[in-house]
Tab-separated table of C-alpha atoms in Angstrom:
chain	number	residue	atom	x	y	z
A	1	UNK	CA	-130.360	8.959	27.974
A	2	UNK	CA	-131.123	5.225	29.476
A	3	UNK	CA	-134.711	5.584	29.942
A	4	UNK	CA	-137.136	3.554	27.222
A	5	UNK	CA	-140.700	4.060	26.769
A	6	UNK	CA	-142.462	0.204	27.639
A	7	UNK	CA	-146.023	-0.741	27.038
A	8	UNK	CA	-148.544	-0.987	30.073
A	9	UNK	CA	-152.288	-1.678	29.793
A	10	UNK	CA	-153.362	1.905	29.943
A	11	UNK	CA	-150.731	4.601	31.794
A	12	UNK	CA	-147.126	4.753	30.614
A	13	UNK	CA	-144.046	2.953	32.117
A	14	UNK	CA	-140.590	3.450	31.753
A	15	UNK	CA	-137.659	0.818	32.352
A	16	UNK	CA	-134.460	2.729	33.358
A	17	UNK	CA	-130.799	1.871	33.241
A	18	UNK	CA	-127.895	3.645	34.913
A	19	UNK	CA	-124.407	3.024	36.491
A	20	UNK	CA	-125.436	4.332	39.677
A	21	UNK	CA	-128.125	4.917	42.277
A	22	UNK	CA	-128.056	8.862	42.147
A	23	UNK	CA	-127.791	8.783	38.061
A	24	UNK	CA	-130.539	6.139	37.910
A	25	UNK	CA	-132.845	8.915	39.814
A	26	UNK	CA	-131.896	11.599	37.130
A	27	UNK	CA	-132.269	9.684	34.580
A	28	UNK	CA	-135.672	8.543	35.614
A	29	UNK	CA	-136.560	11.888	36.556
A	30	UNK	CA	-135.551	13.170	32.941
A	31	UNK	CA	-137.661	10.177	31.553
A	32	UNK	CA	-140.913	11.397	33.183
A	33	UNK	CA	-140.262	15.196	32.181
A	34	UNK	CA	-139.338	13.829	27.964
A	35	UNK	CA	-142.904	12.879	28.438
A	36	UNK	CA	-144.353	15.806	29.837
A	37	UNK	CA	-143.300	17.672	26.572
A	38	UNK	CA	-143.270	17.784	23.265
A	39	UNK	CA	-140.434	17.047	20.781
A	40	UNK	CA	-140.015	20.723	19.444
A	41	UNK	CA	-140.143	21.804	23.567
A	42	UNK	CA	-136.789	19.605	23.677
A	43	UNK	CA	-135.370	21.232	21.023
A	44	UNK	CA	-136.250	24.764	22.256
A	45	UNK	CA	-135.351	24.251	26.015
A	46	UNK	CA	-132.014	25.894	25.645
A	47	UNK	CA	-133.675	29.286	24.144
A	48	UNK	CA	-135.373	29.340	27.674
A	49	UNK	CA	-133.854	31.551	30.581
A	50	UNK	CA	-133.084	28.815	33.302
A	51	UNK	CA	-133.267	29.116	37.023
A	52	UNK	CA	-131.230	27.213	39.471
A	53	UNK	CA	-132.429	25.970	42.980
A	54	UNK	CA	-131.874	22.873	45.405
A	55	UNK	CA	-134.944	20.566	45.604
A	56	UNK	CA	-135.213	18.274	48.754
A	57	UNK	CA	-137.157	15.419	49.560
A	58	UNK	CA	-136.600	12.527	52.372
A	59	UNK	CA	-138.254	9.672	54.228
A	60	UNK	CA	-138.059	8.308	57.128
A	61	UNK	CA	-136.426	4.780	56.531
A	62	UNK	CA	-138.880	1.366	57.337
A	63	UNK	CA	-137.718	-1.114	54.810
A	64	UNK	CA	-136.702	-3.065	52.138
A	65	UNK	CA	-138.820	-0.120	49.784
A	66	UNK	CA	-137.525	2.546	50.810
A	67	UNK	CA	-135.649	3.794	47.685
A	68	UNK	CA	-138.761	2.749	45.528
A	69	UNK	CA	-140.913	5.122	48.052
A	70	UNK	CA	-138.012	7.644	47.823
A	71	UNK	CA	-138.142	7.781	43.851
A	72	UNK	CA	-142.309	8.502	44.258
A	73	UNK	CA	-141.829	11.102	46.790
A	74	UNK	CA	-139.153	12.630	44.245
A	75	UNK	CA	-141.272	12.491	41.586
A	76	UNK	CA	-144.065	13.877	42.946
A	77	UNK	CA	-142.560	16.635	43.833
A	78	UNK	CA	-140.900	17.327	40.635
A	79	UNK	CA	-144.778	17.085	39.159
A	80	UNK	CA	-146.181	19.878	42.242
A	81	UNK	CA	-143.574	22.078	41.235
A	82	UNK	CA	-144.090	21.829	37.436
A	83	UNK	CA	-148.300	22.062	38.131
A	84	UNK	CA	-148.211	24.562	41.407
A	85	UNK	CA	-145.061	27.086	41.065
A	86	UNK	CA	-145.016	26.696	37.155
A	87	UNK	CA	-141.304	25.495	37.461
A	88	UNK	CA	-140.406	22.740	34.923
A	89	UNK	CA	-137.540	20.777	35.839
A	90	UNK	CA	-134.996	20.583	32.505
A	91	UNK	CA	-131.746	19.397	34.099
A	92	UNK	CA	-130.299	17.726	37.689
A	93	UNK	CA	-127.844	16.638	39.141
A	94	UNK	CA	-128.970	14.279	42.615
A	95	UNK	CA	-127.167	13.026	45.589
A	96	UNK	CA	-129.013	10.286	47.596
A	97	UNK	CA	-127.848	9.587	50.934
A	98	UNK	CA	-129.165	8.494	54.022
A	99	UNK	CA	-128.393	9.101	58.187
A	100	UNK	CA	-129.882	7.621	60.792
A	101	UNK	CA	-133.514	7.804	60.475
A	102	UNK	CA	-133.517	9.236	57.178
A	103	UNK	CA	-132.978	8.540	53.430
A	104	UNK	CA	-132.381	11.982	51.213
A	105	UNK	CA	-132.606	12.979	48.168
A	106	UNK	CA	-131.007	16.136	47.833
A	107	UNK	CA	-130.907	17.975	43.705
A	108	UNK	CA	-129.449	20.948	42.336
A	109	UNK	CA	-131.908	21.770	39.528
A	110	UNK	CA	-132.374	23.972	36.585
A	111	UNK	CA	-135.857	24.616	35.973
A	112	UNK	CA	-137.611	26.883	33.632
A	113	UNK	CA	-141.442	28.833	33.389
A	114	UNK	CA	-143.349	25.865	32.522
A	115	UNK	CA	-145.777	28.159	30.788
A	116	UNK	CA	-142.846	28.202	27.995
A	117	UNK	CA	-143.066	24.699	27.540
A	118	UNK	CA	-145.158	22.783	25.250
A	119	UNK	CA	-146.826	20.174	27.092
A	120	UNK	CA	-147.351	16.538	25.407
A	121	UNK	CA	-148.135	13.968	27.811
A	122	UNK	CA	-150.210	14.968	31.045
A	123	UNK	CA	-149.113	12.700	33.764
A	124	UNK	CA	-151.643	12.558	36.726
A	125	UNK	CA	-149.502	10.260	38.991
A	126	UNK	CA	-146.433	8.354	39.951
A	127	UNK	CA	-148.058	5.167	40.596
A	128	UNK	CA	-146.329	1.847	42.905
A	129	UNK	CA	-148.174	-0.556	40.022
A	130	UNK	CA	-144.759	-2.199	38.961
A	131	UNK	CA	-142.274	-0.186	40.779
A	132	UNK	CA	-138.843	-1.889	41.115
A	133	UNK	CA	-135.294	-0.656	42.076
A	134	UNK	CA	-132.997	-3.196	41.668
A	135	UNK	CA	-128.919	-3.382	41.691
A	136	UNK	CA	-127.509	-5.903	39.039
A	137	UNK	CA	-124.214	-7.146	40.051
A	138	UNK	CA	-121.545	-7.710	37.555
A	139	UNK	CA	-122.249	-9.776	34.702
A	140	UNK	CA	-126.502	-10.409	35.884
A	141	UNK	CA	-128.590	-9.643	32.834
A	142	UNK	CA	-131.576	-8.365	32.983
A	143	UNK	CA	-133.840	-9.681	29.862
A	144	UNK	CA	-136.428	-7.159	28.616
A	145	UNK	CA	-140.152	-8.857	27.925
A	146	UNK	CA	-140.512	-5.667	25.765
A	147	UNK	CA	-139.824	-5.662	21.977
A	148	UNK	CA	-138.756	-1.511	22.334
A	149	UNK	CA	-136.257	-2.159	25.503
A	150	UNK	CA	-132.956	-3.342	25.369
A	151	UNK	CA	-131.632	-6.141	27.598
A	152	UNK	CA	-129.308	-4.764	30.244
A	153	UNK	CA	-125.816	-6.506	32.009
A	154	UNK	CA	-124.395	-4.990	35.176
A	155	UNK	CA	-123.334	-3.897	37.239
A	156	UNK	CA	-125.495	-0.784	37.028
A	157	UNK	CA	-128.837	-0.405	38.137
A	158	UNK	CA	-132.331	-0.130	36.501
A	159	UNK	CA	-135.903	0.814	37.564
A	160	UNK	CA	-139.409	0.003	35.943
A	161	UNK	CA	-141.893	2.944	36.993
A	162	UNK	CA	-145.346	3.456	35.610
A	163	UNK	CA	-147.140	6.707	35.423
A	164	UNK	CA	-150.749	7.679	35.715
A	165	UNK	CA	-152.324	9.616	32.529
């Protein structure tokens, strides 16, 4: 997993690392669901019965934001499903691509009952306080201000995201 915990005043953040676009969305995605549960709901999650299904979110493309806006929208609706149709999100694989007036975000998904899963952290919102996607090229480091984040070197890509609690 590339996804650290990093301070914020008083929601949660994570700073995310990954070698590509689509794995930088799964692994954020799997960030925000580690915190949604407890550490003995990890280790159970493969007693559970999964389901599979495709999850699908776009927007309509008008800037330099759009994958930022993109990785909210995704979010989001990984949080409705978990609170609304009880379906919490354990694994994923993503493809992001985009057409003419459109970017995607299309996911094959396992889920499970979320009423089998321990809950730890309740996360109210994905918030745009702080929320980068950025591409390092080859070579660019990317310092971390935080003491419990590594440094990063592309080329790869990494996103800081901070949650509502």
């Amino acid at each position: 997993m590339s996804a650290w915990t990093r301070p914020t005043t008083a929601d949660i953040g994570l700073r995310v690392f990954s070698s590509s676009l689509d794995k930088l969305f799964c692994e954020t995605t799997t960030g925000m669901q580690n915190l949604l549960m407890t550490t003995d709901s990890k280790d159970n999650l493969n007693s559970i019965i999964r389901h599979s299904s495709q999850w699908n979110v776009s927007l309509r493309k008008n800037g330099t934001s759009d994958y930022e806006i993109l990785l909210m929208k995704w979010l989001e609706e990984v949080l409705y499903r978990n609170e609304v149709h009880e379906e919490f999100l354990c694994e994923l694989q993503i493809m992001i691509f985009d057409d003419d007036e459109y970017l995607n975000c299309n996911a094959q998904v396992d889920w499970v009952d979320s009423k089998l899963v321990e809950k730890g952290v309740e996360i109210k919102a994905v918030t745009s306080h702080e929320l980068i996607i950025e591409q390092l090229k080859e070579n660019q480091e990317l310092s971390s201000k935080w003491e419990e984040v590594p440094s990063f070197v592309g080329p790869g890509w990494y996103c800081d995201i901070v949650f509502d609690i």
